[in-house]
Short mmCIF file of C-alpha atoms in Angstrom, two decimals:
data_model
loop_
_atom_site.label_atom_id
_atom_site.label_comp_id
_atom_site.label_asym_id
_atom_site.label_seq_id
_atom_site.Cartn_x
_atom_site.Cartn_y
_atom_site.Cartn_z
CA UNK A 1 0.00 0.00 0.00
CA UNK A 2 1.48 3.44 -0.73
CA UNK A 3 1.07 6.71 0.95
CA UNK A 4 0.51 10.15 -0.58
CA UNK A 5 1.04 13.75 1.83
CA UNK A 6 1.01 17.28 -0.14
CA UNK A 7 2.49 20.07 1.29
CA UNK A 8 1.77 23.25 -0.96
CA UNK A 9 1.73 22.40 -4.33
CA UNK A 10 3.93 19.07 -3.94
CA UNK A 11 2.88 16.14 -3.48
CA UNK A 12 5.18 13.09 -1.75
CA UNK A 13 4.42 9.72 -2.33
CA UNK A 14 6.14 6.87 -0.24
CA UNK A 15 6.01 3.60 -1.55
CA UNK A 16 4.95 1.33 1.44
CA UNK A 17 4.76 1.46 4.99
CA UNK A 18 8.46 0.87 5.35
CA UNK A 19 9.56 3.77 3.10
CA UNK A 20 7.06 5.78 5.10
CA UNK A 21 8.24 5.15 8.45
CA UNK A 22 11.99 5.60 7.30
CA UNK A 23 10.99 9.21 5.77
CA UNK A 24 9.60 10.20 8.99
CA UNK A 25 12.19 9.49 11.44
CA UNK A 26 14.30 12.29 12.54
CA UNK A 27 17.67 12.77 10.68
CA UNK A 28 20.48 11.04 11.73
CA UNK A 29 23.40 9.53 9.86
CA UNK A 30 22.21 5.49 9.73
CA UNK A 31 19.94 6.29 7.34
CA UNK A 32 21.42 8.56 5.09
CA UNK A 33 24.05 6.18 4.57
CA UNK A 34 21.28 2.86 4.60
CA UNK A 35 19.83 5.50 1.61
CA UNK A 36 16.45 5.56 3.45
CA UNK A 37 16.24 8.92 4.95
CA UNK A 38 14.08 11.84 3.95
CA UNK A 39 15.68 14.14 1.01
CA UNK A 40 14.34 16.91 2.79
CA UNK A 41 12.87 18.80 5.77
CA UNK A 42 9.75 18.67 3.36
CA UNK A 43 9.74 15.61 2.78
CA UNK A 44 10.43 14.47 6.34
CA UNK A 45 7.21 16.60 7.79
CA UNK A 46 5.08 14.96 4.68
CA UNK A 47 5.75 11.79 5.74
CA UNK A 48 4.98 12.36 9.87
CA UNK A 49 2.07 13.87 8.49
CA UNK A 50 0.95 10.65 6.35
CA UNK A 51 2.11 8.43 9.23
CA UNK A 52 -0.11 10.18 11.61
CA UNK A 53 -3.27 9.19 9.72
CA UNK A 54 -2.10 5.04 9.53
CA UNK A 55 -4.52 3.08 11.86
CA UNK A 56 -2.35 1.15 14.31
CA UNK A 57 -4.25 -2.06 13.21
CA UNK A 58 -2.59 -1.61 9.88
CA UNK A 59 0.80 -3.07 11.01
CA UNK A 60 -0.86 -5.84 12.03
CA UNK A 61 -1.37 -6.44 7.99
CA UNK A 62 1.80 -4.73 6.81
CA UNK A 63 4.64 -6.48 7.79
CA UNK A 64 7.63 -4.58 7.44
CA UNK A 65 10.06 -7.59 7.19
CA UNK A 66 8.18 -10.46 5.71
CA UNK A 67 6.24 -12.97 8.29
CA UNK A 68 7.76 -15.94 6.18
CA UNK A 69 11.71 -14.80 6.09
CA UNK A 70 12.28 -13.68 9.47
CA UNK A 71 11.32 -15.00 12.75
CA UNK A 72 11.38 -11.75 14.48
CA UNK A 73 8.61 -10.94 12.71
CA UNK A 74 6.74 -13.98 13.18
CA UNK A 75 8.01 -13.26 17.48
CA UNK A 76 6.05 -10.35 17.05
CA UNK A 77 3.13 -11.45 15.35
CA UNK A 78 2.28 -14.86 16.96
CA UNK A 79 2.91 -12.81 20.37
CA UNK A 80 0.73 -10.34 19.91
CA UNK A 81 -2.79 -9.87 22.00
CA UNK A 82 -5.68 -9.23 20.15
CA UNK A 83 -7.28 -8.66 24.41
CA UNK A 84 -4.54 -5.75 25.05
CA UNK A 85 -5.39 -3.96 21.80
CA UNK A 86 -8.76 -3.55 22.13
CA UNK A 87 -8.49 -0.67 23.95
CA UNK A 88 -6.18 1.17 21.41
CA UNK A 89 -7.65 -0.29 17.68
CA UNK A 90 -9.54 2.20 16.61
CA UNK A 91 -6.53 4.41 17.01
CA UNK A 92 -4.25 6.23 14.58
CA UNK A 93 -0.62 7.03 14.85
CA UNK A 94 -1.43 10.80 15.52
CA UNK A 95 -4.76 9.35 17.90
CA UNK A 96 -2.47 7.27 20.08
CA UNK A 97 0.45 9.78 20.49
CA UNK A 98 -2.36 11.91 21.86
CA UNK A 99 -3.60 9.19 23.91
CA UNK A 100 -0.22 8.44 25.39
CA UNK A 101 0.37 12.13 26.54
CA UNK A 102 -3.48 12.68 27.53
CA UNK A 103 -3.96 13.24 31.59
CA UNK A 104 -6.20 10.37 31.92
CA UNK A 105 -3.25 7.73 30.52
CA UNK A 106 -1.48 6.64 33.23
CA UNK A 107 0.59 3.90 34.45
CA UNK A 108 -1.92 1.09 34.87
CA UNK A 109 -3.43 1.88 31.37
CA UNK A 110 0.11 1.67 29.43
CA UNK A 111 0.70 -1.67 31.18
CA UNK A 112 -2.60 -2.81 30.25
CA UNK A 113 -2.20 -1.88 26.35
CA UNK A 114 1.59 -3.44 26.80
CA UNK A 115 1.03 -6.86 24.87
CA UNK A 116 -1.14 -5.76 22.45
CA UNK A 117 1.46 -2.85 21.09
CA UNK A 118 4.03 -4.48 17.91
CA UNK A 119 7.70 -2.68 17.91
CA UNK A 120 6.35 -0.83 14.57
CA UNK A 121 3.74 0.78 16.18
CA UNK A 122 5.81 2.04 19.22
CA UNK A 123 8.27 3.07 16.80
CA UNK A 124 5.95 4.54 14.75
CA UNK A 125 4.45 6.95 17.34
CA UNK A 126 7.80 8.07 18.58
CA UNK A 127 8.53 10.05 14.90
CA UNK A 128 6.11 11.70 15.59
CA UNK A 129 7.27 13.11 19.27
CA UNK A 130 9.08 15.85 20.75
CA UNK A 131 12.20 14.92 23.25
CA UNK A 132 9.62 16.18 25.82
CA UNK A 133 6.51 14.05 24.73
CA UNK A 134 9.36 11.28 25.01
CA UNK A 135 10.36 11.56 28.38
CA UNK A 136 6.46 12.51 29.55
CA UNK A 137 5.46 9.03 28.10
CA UNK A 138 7.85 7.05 29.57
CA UNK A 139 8.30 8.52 32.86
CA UNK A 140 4.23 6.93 33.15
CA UNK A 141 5.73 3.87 32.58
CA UNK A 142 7.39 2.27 35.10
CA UNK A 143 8.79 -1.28 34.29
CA UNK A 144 10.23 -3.47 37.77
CA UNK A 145 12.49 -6.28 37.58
CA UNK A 146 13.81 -8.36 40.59
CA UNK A 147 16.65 -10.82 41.00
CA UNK A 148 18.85 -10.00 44.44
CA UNK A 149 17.43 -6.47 44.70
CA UNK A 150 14.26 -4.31 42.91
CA UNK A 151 15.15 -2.36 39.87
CA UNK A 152 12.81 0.08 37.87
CA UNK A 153 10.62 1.30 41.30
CA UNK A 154 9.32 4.93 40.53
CA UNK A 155 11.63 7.78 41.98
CA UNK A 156 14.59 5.04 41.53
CA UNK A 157 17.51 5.04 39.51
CA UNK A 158 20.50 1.89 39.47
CA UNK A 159 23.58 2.25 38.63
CA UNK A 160 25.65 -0.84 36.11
CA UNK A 161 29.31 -1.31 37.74
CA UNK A 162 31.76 -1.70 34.32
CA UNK A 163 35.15 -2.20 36.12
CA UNK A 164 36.75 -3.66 33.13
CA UNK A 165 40.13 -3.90 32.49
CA UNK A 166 42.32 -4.34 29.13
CA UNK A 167 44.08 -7.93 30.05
CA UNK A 168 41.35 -8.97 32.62
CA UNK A 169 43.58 -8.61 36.10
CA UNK A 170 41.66 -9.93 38.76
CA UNK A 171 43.11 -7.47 40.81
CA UNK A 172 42.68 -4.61 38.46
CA UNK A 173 39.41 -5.40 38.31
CA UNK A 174 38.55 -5.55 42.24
CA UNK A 175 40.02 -2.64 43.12
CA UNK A 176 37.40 -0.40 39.98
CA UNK A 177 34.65 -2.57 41.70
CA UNK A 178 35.76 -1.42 44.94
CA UNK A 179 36.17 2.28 44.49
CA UNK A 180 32.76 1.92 42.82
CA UNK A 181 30.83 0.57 45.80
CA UNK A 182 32.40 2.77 47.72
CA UNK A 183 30.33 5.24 45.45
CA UNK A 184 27.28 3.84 46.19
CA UNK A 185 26.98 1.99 42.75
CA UNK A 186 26.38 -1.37 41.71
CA UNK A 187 23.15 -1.98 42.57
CA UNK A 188 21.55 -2.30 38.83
CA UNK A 189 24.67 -5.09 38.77
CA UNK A 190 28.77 -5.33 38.52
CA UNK A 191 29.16 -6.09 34.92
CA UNK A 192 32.81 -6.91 33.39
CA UNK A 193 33.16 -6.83 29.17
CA UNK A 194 35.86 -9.55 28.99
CA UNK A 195 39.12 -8.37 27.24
CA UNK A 196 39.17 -12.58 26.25
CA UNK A 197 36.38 -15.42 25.90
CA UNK A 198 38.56 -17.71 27.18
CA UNK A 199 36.29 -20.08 29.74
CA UNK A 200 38.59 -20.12 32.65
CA UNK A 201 39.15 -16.54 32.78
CA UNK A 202 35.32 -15.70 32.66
CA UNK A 203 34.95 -18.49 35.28
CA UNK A 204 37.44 -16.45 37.29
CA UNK A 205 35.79 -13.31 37.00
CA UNK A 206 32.87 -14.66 37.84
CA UNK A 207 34.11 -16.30 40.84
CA UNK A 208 35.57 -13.37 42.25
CA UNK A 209 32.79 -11.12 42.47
CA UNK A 210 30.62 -14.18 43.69
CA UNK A 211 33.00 -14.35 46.67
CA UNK A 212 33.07 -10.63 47.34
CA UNK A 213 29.73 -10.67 47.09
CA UNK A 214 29.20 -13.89 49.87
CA UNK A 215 31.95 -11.89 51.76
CA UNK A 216 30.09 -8.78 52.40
CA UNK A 217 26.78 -10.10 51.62
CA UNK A 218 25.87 -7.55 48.46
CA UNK A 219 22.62 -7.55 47.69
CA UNK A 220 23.35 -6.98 43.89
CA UNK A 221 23.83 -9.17 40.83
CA UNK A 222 27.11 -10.31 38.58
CA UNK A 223 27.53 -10.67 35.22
CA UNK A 224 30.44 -11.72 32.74
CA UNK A 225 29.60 -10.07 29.28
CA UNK A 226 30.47 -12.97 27.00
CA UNK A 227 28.71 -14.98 24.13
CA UNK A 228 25.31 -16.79 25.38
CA UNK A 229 27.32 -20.28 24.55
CA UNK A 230 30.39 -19.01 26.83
CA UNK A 231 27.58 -18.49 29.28
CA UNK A 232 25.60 -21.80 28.94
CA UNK A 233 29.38 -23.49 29.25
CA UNK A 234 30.16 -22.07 32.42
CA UNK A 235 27.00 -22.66 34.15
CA UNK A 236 27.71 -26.51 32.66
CA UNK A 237 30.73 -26.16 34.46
CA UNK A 238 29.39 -25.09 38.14
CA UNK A 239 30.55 -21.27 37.74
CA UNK A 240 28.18 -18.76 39.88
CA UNK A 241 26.48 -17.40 36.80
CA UNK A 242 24.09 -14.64 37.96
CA UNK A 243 22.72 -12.83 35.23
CA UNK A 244 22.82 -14.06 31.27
CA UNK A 245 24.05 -11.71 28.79
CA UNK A 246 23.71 -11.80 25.12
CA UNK A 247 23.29 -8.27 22.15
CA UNK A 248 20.86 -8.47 20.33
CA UNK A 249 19.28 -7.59 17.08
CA UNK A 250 16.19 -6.80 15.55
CA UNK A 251 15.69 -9.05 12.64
CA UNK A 252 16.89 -12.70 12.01
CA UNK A 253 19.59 -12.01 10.29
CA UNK A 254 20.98 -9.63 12.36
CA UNK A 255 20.77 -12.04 14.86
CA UNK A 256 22.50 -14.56 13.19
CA UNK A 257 25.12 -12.31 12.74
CA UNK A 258 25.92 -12.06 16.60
CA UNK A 259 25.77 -15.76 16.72
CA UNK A 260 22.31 -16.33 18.13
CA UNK A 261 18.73 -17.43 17.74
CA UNK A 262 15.48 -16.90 19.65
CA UNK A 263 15.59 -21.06 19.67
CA UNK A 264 19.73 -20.40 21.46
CA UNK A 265 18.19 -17.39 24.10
CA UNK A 266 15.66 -20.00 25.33
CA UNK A 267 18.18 -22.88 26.16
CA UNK A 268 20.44 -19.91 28.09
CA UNK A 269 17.10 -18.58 29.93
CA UNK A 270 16.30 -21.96 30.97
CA UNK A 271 19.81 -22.61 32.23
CA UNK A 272 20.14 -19.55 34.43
CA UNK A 273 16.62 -20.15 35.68
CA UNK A 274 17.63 -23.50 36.64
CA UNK A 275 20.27 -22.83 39.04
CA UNK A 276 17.86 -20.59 41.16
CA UNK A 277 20.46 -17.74 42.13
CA UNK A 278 17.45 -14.83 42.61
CA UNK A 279 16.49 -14.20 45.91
CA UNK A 280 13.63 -11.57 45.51
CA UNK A 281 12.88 -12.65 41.82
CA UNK A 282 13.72 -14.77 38.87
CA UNK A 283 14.52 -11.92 36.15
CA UNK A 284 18.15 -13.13 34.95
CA UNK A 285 18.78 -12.08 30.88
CA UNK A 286 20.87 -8.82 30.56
CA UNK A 287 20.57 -7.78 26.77
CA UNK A 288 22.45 -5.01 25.47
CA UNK A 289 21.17 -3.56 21.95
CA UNK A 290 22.14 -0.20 19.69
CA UNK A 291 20.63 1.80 16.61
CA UNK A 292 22.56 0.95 13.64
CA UNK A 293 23.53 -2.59 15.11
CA UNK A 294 21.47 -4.22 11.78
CA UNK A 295 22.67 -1.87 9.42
CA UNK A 296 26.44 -2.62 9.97
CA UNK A 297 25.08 -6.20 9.45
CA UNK A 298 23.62 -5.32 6.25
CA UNK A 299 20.64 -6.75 7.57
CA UNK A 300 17.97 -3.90 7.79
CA UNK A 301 16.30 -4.94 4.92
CA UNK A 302 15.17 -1.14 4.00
CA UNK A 303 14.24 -0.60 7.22
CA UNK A 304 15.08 2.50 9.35
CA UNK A 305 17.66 2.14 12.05
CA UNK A 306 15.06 2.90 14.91
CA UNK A 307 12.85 0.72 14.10
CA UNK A 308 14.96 -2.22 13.90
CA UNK A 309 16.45 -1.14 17.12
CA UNK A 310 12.71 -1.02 18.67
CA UNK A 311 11.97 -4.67 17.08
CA UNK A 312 15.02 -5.91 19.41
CA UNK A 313 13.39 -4.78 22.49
CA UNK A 314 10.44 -7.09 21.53
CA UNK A 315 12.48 -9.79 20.85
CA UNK A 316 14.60 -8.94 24.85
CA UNK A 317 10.97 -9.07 25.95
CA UNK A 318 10.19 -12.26 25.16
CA UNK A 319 12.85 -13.54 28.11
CA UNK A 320 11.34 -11.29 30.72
CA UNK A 321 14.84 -9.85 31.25
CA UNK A 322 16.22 -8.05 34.32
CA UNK A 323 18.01 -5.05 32.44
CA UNK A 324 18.09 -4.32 28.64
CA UNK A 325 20.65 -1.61 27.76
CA UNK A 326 20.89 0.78 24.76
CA UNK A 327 24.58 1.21 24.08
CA UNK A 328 23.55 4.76 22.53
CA UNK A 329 26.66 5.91 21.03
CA UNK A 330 28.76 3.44 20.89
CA UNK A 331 28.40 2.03 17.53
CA UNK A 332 29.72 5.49 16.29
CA UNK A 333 29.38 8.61 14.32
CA UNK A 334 28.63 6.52 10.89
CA UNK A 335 25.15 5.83 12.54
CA UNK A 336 24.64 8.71 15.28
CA UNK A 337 26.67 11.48 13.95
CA UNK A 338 26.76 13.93 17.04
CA UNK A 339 25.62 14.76 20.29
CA UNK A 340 22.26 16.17 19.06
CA UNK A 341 21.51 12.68 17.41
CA UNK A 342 22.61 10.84 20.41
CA UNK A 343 20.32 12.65 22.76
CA UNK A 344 17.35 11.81 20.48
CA UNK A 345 17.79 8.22 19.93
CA UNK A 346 18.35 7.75 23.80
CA UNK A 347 14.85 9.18 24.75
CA UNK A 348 13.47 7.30 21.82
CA UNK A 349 15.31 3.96 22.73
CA UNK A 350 14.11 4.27 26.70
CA UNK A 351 10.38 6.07 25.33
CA UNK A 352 10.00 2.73 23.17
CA UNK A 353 11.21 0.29 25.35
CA UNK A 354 9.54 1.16 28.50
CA UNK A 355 5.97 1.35 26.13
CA UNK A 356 6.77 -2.58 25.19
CA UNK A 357 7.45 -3.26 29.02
CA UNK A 358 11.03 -3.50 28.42
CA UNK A 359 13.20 -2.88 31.74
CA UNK A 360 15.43 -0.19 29.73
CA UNK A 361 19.06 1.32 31.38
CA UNK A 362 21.16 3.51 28.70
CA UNK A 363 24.84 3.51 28.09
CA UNK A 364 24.96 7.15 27.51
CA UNK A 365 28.23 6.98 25.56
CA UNK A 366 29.89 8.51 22.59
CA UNK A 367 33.01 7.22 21.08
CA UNK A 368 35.89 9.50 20.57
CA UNK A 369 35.68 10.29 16.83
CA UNK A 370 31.82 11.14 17.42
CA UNK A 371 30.75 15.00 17.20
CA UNK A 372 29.47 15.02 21.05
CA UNK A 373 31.23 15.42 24.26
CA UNK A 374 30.51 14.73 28.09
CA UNK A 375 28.33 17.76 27.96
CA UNK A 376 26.34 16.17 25.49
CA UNK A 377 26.47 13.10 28.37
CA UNK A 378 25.49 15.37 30.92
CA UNK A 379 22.33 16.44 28.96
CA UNK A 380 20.99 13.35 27.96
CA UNK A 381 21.51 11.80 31.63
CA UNK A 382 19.58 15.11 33.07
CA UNK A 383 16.69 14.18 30.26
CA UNK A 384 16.64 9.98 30.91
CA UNK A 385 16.82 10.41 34.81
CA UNK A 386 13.59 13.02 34.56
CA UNK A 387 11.82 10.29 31.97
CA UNK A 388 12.59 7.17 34.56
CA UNK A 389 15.38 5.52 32.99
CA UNK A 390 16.19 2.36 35.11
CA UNK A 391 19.50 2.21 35.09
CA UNK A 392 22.63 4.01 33.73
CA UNK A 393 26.65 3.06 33.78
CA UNK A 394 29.36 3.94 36.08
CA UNK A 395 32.87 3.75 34.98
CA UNK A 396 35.80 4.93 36.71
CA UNK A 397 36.08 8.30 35.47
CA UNK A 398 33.76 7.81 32.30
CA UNK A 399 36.70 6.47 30.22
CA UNK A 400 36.07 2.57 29.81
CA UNK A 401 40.08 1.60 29.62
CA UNK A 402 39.50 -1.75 28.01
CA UNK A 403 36.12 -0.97 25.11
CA UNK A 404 38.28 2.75 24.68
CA UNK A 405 34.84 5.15 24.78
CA UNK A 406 33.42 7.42 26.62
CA UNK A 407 30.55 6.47 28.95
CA UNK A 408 29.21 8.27 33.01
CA UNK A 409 31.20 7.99 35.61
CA UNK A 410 30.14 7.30 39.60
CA UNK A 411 30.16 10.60 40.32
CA UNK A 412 27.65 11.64 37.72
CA UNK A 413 25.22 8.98 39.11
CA UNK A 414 25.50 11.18 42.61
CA UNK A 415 24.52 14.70 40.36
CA UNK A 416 21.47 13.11 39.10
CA UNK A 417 20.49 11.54 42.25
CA UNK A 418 20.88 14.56 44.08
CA UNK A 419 19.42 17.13 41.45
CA UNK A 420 15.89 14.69 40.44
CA UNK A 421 15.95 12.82 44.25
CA UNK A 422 16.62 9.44 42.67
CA UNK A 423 17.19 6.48 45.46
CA UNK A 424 18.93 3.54 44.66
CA UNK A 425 17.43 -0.03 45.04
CA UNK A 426 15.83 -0.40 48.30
CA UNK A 427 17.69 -3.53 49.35
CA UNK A 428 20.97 -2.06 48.04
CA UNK A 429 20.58 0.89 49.80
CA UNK A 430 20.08 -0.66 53.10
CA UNK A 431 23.34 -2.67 52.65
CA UNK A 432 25.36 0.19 51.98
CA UNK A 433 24.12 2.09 55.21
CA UNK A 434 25.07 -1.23 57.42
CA UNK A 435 28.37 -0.89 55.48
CA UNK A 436 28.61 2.80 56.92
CA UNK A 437 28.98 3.81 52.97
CA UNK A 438 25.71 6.07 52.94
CA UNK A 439 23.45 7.54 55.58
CA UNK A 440 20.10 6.87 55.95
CA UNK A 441 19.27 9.22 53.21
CA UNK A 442 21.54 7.44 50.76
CA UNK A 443 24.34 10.46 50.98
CA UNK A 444 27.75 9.03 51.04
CA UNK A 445 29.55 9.34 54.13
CA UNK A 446 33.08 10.17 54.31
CA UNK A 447 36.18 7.68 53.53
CA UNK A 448 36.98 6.95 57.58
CA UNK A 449 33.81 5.84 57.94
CA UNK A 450 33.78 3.71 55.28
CA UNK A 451 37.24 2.30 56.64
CA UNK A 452 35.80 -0.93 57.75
CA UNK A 453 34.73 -2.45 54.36
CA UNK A 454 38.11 -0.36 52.66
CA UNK A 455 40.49 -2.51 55.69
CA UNK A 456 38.73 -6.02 54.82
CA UNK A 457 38.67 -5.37 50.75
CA UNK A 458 42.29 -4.76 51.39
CA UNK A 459 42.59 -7.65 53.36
CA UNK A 460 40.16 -9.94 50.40
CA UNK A 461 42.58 -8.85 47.99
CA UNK A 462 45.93 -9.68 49.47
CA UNK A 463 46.82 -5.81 49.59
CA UNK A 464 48.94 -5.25 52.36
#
């Protein structure tokens, strides 16, 4: 079916719903060079102005990726409720995006609609949104996930430890995880990218937070960010496997690309569910996904980045995940050329996600031949903690030393938890005021008084 907007005395005409959807998105550098993006301001307003009139019931009919090649789409399809859509079918794009930002939508009627909404559709409405209609959707949607502690909770924010290191040294590595704790972060989880895949170093790594973690009795969450078959190994092998990481695409072939199949993420959910680790809750799969992670696959298939990116969140929510991640930047310039492009696709990524019931964090990174810069950062942290982003990074210093990019550091997470009143996870923060690391209002407390855990970390890692 093709789609015809004038403007004046032009008239646009877009092909199919694909081409459509591509036109409207707002620029960014993915799809100029996927050769999908609109030719024009003109063209681009045309085409949110033809999307707005689509019924959402038509990409139920209008597959954007065909049914028969690709078994995202069929995910999406067979998963969808005909129950959860009622409310929302008579809708158009431009009906539901005033829906979402009407007074009367709230929380309990987002979560209600959440089943019955397809990654097009969310996708969709979001071209059609300003940054602020963004975060004032999503901040209505609160998504909670439980495993050793309670992530997502309104008026919360968690924090993702990365204390990597460039030749894995266990030591290295403890002493970043220390120094971050002693920050008050970790609670989201302390999650090490792997400079190797070799199986007895990720077993290592994995048993050395495990026995910190016994030590001082951390109510938080590892995880060792290796392939989903490196993962399914080392629980075969008895290794304290907490949370299951794979990336993740939004097509099939994309998918393929990294290795994987929905058919592969269901043996690796079942095997961390089976070894029972969760203490408040049995969310275990961390996912981590990124505009422009098809393209560089050359597996879009004509579709725009975002809403490939948006399909992978339905695909993450298929395994009722703990965290899902957008690595915003990190892919690089050739698909989000500056800071300005950045910003937007965060608040669209967490806007999307959070409308699917996706538990979504953001990476809010740049790499260092990007057009942005840690103001940039600083912007699109302010924007994503207003909006109710679950969890963000912290880094030592915002420079991972290992992955070489530029990410948010622990001291950021205490700026946006002091300016927007953000807690941390209830049973985290608890821990860290028996530890004498925060008060009772979660403020850190000063180094001596945090000398107890400092003198037995010291002691744990054979410091003298």
């Amino acid at each position: 079916m093709s789609y015809t907007e004038t403007i004046g005395s032009r008239t646009y005409r877009f092909a199919d719903l694909k081409t459509l959807m591509a036109k409207a998105s707002p620029q960014r550098s993915g799809d100029q060079l996927a050769g999908v993006a609109a030719a024009s301001e003109e063209e681009r307003v045309a085409a949110r102005m033809a999307l707005a009139q689509v019924p959402l019931r038509t990409f139920l009919n209008e597959a954007l990726i065909p049914y028969e090649s690709d078994e995202v789409t069929r995910l999406v399809i067979d998963d969808h409720s005909p129950q959860a859509f009622a409310e929302i079918s008579h809708l158009t794009v431009g009906d539901f995006r005033n829906w979402l930002l009407s007074n009367t939508t709230d929380s309990d009627a987002l979560t209600r609609i959440a089943t019955g909404l397809t990654p097009e559709m969310v996708a969709a409405v979001s071209k059609l949104m300003r940054n602020q209609d963004l975060i004032a959707a999503a901040r209505k949607r609160p998504v909670i996930t439980r495993f050793r502690n309670t992530v997502g909770l309104p008026g919360h924010m968690s924090v993702r430890l990365q204390p990597n290191h460039p030749t894995d040294d266990v030591k290295g590595i403890a002493a970043s995880m220390l120094d971050g704790l002693m920050y008050g972060c970790g609670d989201a989880m302390i999650g090490i990218n792997p400079a190797s895949d070799n199986l007895a170093a990720i077993t290592r790594l994995l048993s050395m937070i495990d026995d910190f973690r016994l030590r001082y009795q951390v109510p938080t969450q590892s995880c060792v960010l290796t392939h989903v078959t490196n993962t399914i190994a080392a629980i075969e092998k008895g290794a304290p496997v907490d949370l299951v990481f794979q990336s993740i695409a939004g097509t099939e072939k994309a998918n393929a690309g990294f290795g994987i199949s929905l058919a592969l993420l269901q043996e690796a959910y079942e095997a961390g569910l089976s070894l029972q680790r969760g203490t408040v809750g049995n969310n275990l799969m961390y996912f981590e996904t990124g505009q422009g992670s098809a393209l560089s696959a050359n597996a879009h298939f004509g579709v725009d980045q975002q809403t490939c990116e948006v399909r992978a969140y339905a695909v993450a929510r298929k395994f009722n995940p703990f965290l899902v991640n957008t690595v915003v930047g990190f892919i690089g310039p050739e698909y989000l050329y500056d800071g300005k492009q950045i910003t937007r696709a965060g608040l669209e990524d967490h806007f999307c996600g959070k409308l699917l019931g996706v538990p979504m964090g953001c990476d809010i990174c740049y790499t260092n031949h990007a057009e942005a810069d840690q103001d940039d950062m600083d912007n699109l942290l302010t924007l994503l903690g207003v909006a109710g982003i679950n969890f963000i990074m912290g880094i030592p210093g915002a420079d991972d030393v290992m992955l070489n990019y530029q990410s948010t550091s622990f001291h950021d997470s205490l700026y946006v938890r002091d300016v927007l009143g953000l807690r941390r996870a209830p049973e985290f923060e608890e821990w860290l005021e028996s530890m004498q690391i925060t008060d009772a209002r979660g403020a850190l407390l000063s180094v001596s008084a945090q000398q107890p855990l400092l003198e037995g970390a010291r002691d744990w890692m054979g410091i003298a």
